[in-house]
Short mmCIF file of C-alpha atoms in Angstrom, two decimals:
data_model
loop_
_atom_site.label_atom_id
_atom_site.label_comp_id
_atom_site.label_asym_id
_atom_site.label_seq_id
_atom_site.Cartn_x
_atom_site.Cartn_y
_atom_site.Cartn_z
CA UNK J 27 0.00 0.00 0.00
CA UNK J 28 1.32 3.25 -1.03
CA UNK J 29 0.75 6.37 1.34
CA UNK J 30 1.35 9.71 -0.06
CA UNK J 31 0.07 11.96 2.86
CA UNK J 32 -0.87 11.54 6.70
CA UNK J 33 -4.36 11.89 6.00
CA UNK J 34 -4.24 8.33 3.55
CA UNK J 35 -5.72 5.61 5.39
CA UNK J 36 -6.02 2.00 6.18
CA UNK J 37 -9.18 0.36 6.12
CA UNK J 38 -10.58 -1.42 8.92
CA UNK J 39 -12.81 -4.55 8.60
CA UNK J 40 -15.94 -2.72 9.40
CA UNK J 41 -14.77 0.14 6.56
CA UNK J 42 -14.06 2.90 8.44
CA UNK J 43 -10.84 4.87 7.86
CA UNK J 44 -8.36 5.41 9.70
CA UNK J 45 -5.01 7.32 9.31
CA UNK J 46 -1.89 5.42 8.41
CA UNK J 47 0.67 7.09 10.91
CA UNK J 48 -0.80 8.10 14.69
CA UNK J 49 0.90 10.95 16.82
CA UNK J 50 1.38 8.91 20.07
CA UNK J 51 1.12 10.62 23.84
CA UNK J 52 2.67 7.64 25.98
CA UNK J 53 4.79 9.47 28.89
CA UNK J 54 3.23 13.06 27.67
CA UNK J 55 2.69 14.36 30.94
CA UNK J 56 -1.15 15.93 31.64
CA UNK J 57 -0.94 19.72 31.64
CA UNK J 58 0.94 21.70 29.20
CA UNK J 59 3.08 19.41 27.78
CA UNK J 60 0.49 17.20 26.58
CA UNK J 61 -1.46 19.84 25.34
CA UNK J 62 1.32 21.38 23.51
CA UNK J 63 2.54 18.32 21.87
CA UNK J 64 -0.63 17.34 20.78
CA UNK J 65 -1.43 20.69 19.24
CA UNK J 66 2.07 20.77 17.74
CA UNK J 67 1.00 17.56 16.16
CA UNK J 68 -2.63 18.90 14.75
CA UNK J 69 -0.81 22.19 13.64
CA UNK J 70 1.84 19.58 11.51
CA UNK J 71 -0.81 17.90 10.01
CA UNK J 72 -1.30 14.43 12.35
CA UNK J 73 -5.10 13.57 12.20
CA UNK J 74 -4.74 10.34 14.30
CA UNK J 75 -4.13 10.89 18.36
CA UNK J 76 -3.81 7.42 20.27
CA UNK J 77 -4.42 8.34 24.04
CA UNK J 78 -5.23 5.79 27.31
CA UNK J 79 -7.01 6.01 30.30
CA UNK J 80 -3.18 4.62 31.91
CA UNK J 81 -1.46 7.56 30.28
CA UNK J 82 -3.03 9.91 32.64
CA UNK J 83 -3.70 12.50 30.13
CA UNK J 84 -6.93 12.69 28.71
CA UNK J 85 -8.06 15.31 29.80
CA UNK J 86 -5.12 17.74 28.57
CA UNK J 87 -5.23 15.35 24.85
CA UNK J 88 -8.96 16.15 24.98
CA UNK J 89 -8.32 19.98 25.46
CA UNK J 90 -5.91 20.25 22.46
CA UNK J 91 -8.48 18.69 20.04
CA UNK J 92 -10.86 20.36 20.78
CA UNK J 93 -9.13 23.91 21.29
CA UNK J 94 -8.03 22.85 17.30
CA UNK J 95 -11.38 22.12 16.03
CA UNK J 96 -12.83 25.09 17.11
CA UNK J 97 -10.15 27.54 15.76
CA UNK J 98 -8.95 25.59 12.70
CA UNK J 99 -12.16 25.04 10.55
CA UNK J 100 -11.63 21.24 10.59
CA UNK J 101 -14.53 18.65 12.16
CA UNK J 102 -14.62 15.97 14.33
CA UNK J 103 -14.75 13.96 11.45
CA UNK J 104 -11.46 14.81 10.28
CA UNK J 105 -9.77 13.56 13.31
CA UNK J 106 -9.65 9.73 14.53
CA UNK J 107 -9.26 9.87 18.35
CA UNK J 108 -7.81 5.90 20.58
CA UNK J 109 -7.81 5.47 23.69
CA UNK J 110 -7.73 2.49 25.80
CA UNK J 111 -9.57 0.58 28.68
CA UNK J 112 -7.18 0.50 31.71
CA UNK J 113 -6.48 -2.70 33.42
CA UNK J 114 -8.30 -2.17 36.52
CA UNK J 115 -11.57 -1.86 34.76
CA UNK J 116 -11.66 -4.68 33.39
CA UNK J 117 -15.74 -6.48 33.23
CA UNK J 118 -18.63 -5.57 31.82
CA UNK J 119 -19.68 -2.90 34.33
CA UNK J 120 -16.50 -1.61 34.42
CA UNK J 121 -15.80 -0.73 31.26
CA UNK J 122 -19.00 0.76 30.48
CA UNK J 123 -18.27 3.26 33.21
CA UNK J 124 -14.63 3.69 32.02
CA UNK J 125 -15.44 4.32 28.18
CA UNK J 126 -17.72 6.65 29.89
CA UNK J 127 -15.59 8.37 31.85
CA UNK J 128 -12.92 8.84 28.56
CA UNK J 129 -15.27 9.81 27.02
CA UNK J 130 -15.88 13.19 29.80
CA UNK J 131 -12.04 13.69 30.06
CA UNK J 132 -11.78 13.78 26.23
CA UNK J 133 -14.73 16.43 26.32
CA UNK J 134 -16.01 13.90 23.17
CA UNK J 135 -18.91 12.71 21.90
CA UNK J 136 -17.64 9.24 20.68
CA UNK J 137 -14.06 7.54 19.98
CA UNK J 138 -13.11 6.12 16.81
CA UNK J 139 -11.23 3.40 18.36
CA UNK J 140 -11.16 1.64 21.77
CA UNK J 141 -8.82 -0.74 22.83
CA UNK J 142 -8.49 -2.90 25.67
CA UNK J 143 -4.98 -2.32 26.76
CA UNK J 144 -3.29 -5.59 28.20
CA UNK J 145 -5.05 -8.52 27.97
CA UNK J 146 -3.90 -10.21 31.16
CA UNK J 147 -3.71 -7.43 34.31
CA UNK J 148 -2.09 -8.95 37.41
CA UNK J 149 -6.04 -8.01 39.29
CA UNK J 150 -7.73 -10.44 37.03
CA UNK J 151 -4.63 -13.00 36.19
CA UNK J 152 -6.89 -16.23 37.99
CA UNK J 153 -9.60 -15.15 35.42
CA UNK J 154 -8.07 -12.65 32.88
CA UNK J 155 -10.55 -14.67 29.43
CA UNK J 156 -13.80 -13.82 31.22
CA UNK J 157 -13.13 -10.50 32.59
CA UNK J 158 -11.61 -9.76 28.36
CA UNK J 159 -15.17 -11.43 27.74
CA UNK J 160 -16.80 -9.08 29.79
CA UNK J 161 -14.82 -5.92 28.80
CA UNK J 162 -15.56 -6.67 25.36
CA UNK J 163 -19.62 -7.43 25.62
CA UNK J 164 -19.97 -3.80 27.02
CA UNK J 165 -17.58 -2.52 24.17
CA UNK J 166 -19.66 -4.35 21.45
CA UNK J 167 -23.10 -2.44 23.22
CA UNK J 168 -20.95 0.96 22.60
CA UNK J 169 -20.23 0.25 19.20
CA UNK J 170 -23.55 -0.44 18.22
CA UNK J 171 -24.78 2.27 20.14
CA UNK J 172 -22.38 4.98 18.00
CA UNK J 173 -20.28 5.79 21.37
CA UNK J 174 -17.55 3.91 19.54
CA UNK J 175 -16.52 3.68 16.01
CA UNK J 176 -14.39 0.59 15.57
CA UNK J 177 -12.96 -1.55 18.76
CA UNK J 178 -9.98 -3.46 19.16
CA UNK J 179 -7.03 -4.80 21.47
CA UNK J 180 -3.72 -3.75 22.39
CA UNK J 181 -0.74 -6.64 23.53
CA UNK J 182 -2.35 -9.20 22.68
CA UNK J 183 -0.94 -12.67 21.69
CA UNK J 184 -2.60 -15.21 19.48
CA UNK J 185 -3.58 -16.92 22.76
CA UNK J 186 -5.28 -13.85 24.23
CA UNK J 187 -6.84 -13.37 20.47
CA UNK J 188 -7.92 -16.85 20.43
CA UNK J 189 -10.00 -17.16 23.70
CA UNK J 190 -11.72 -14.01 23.04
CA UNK J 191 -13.18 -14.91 19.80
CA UNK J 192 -14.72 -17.52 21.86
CA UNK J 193 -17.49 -14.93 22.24
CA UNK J 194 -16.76 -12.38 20.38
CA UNK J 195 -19.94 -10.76 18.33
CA UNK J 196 -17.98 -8.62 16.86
CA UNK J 197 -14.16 -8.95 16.04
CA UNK J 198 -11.16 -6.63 16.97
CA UNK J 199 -10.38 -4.51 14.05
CA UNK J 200 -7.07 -3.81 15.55
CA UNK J 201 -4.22 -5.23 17.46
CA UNK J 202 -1.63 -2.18 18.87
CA UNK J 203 1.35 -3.89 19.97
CA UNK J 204 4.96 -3.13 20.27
CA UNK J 205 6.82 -2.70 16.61
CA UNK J 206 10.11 -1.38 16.41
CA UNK J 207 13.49 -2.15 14.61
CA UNK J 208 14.61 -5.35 16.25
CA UNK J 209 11.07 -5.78 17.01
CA UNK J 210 8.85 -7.11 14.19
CA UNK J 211 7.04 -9.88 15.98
CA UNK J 212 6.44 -11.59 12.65
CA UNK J 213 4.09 -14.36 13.52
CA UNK J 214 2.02 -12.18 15.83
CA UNK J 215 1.50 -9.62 13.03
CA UNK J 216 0.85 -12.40 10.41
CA UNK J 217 -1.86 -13.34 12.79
CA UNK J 218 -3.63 -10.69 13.41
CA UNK J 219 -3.90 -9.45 9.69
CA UNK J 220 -5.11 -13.14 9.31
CA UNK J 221 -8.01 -12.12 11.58
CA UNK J 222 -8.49 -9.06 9.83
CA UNK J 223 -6.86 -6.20 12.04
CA UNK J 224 -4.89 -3.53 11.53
CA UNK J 225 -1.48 -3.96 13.05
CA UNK J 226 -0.62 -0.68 14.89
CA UNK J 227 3.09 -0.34 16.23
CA UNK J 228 3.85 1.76 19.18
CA UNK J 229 7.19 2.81 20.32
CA UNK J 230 8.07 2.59 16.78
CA UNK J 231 11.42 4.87 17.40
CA UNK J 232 12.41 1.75 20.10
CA UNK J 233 11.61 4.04 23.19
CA UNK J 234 14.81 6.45 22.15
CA UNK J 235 17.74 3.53 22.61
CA UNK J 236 17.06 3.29 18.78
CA UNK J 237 19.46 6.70 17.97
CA UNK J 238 22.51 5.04 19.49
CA UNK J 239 22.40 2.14 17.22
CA UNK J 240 25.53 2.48 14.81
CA UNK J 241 23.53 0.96 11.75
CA UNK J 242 20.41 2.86 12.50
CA UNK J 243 23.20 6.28 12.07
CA UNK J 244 24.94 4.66 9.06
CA UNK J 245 21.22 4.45 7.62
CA UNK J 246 20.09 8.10 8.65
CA UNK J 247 23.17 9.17 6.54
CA UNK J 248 22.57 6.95 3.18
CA UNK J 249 19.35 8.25 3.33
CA UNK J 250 19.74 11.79 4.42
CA UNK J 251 17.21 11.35 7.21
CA UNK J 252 17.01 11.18 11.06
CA UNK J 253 16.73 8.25 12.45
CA UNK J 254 13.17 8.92 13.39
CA UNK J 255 12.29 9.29 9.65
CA UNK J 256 13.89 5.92 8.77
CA UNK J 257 11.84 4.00 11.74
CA UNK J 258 8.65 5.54 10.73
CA UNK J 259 9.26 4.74 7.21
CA UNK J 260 10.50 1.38 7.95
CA UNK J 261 7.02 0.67 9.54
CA UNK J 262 5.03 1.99 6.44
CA UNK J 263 6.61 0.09 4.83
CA UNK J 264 6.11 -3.19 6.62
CA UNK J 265 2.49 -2.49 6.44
CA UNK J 266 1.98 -1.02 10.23
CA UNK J 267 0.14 1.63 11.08
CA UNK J 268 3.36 3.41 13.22
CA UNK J 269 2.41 5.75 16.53
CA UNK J 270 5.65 7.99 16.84
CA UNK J 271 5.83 9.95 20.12
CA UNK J 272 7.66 13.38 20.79
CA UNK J 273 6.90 16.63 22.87
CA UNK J 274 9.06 18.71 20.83
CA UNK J 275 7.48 21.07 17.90
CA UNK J 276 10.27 20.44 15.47
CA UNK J 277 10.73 16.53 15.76
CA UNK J 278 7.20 16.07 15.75
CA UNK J 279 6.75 17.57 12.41
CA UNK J 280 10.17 16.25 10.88
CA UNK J 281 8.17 12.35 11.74
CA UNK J 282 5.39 13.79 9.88
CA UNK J 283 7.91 13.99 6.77
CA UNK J 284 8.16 10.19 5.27
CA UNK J 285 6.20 10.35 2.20
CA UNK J 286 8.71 10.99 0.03
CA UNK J 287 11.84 8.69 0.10
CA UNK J 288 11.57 5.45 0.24
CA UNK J 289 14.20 2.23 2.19
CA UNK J 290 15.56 -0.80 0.07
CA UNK J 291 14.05 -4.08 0.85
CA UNK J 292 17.70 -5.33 1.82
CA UNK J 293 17.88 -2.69 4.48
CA UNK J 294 14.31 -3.16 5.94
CA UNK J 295 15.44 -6.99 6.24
CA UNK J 296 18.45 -5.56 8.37
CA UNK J 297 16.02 -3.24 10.35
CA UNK J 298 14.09 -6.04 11.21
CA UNK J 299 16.26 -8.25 12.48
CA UNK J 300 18.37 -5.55 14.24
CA UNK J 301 20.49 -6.53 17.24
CA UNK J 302 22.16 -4.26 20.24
CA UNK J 303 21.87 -3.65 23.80
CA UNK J 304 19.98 -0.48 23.28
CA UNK J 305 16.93 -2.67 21.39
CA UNK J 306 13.94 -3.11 24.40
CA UNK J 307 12.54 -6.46 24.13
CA UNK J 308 8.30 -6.50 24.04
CA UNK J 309 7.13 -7.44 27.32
CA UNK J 310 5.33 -10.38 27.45
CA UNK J 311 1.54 -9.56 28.72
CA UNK J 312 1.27 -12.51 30.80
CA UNK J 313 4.11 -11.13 33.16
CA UNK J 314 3.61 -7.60 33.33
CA UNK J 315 3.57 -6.54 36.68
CA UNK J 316 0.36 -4.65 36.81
#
């Protein structure tokens, strides 16, 4: 698929659109800097903000967006707005009051995507399947009501995927999991395209250890790009849907600019499979700590 623009799109299984590169706010802190990066990131042209509930900034995320679509001439309908159920709200009641309460911090009327977050939290590890079950019965009754626009999951394995299309009514439409250089998780993405999801990647610059890599540099110069650019790309191009994270003005819309070079296969087989003490492994959801 060939993207020309950060308003082109994927296509999830239930048609809507959403936008193939997503200005991520993991560790933006609530209050200004939040705000500012995610209006930095409107102003450069991002219409996709991924948020959580765990992130602790909603409400500032929330503030930017709409601040922009009130001075900018753009609609709600421009922008496609994630964020995620947190792990201690996991069951049917709970989420219904937690996609609630986003919903209030946001200041929104609906979300175009909702994600459960982790699919095994250390509260519900004796009976993490059911309370997914649960979670995702009250997400299907906000979909259909028009509260949400598409659903989906976040760290989940093909276990995890497996046991909740048990009871599924309605499949995920996305799977956001960890996607980085050194970190392609092959058969987990194969899966979940199988399924028909969108594979999003987060942390898709490797959580910053990704700039000290000496073939990631050697790369940024063949190229004439920061390494940043060459990450972003290199997910594009491995059909992800990347969600690159800064606070600063300038970086943010320097990731923006990756439309118009493109990497040889040889050295996206090399990003791939890149090695070094700086590259974070995934975590694996059935030992998180929380």
């Amino acid at each position: 698929m060939i993207f020309k623009s950060l308003a082109d799109s994927y296509t999830l299984s239930n048609k809507v659109k959403i936008p193939c590169i997503g200005f991520g706010t993991w560790q933006s802190e609530e209050g200004d800097e939040a705000y500012n990066a995610v209006l930095s990131a409107l102003k450069a042209g991002y219409c996709h903000i991924d948020t959580a509930a765990a992130y602790g900034n909603e409400e500032s995320v929330g503030k930017a967006i709409n601040f922009y679509l009130k001075n900018s001439g753009f609609k709600r309908s421009d922008l496609f707005v994630t964020t995620k159920l947190w792990n201690a709200d996991h069951g049917y009641e709970s989420t219904k009051a937690a996609i609630d309460a986003s919903l209030k911090k946001l200041n929104l009327d609906y979300l175009d995507l909702y994600l459960i977050h982790w699919p095994n939290p250390l509260k519900f590890r004796d009976c993490w399947a059911e309370k997914n079950a649960e979670s995702w019965r009250a997400m299907e009754e906000a979909y259909k009501a028009g509260k949400l626009r598409s659903i989906g999951v976040s760290n989940f394995c093909e276990r995890h995927l497996d046991e909740l299309l048990k009871t599924a009514k309605v499949k995920p439409m996305v799977n956001q999991i960890k996607l980085c250089p050194g970190q392609s998780q092959d058969d987990l993405v194969a899966y979940s395209k199988k399924l028909g999801m969108v594979v999003e990647g987060y942390s898709p610059l490797g959580t910053g250890g990704i700039f000290s890599n000496a073939f990631m540099q050697e790369l940024a110069k063949k190229y004439n790009r920061s390494i940043a650019q060459i990450c972003i790309r290199w997910s594009l191009q491995q059909g992800y849907l990347p969600l690159p994270k800064s606070v600063t003005a300038s970086r943010i819309a320097e990731n923006a600019k990756v439309f118009d070079f493109e990497l040889d296969e040889a050295d996206c087989k090399k990003i791939a499979k890149l090695e070094g003490t700086e590259i974070i492994p995934a975590r694996n959801p059935d030992e998180a700590p929380f």
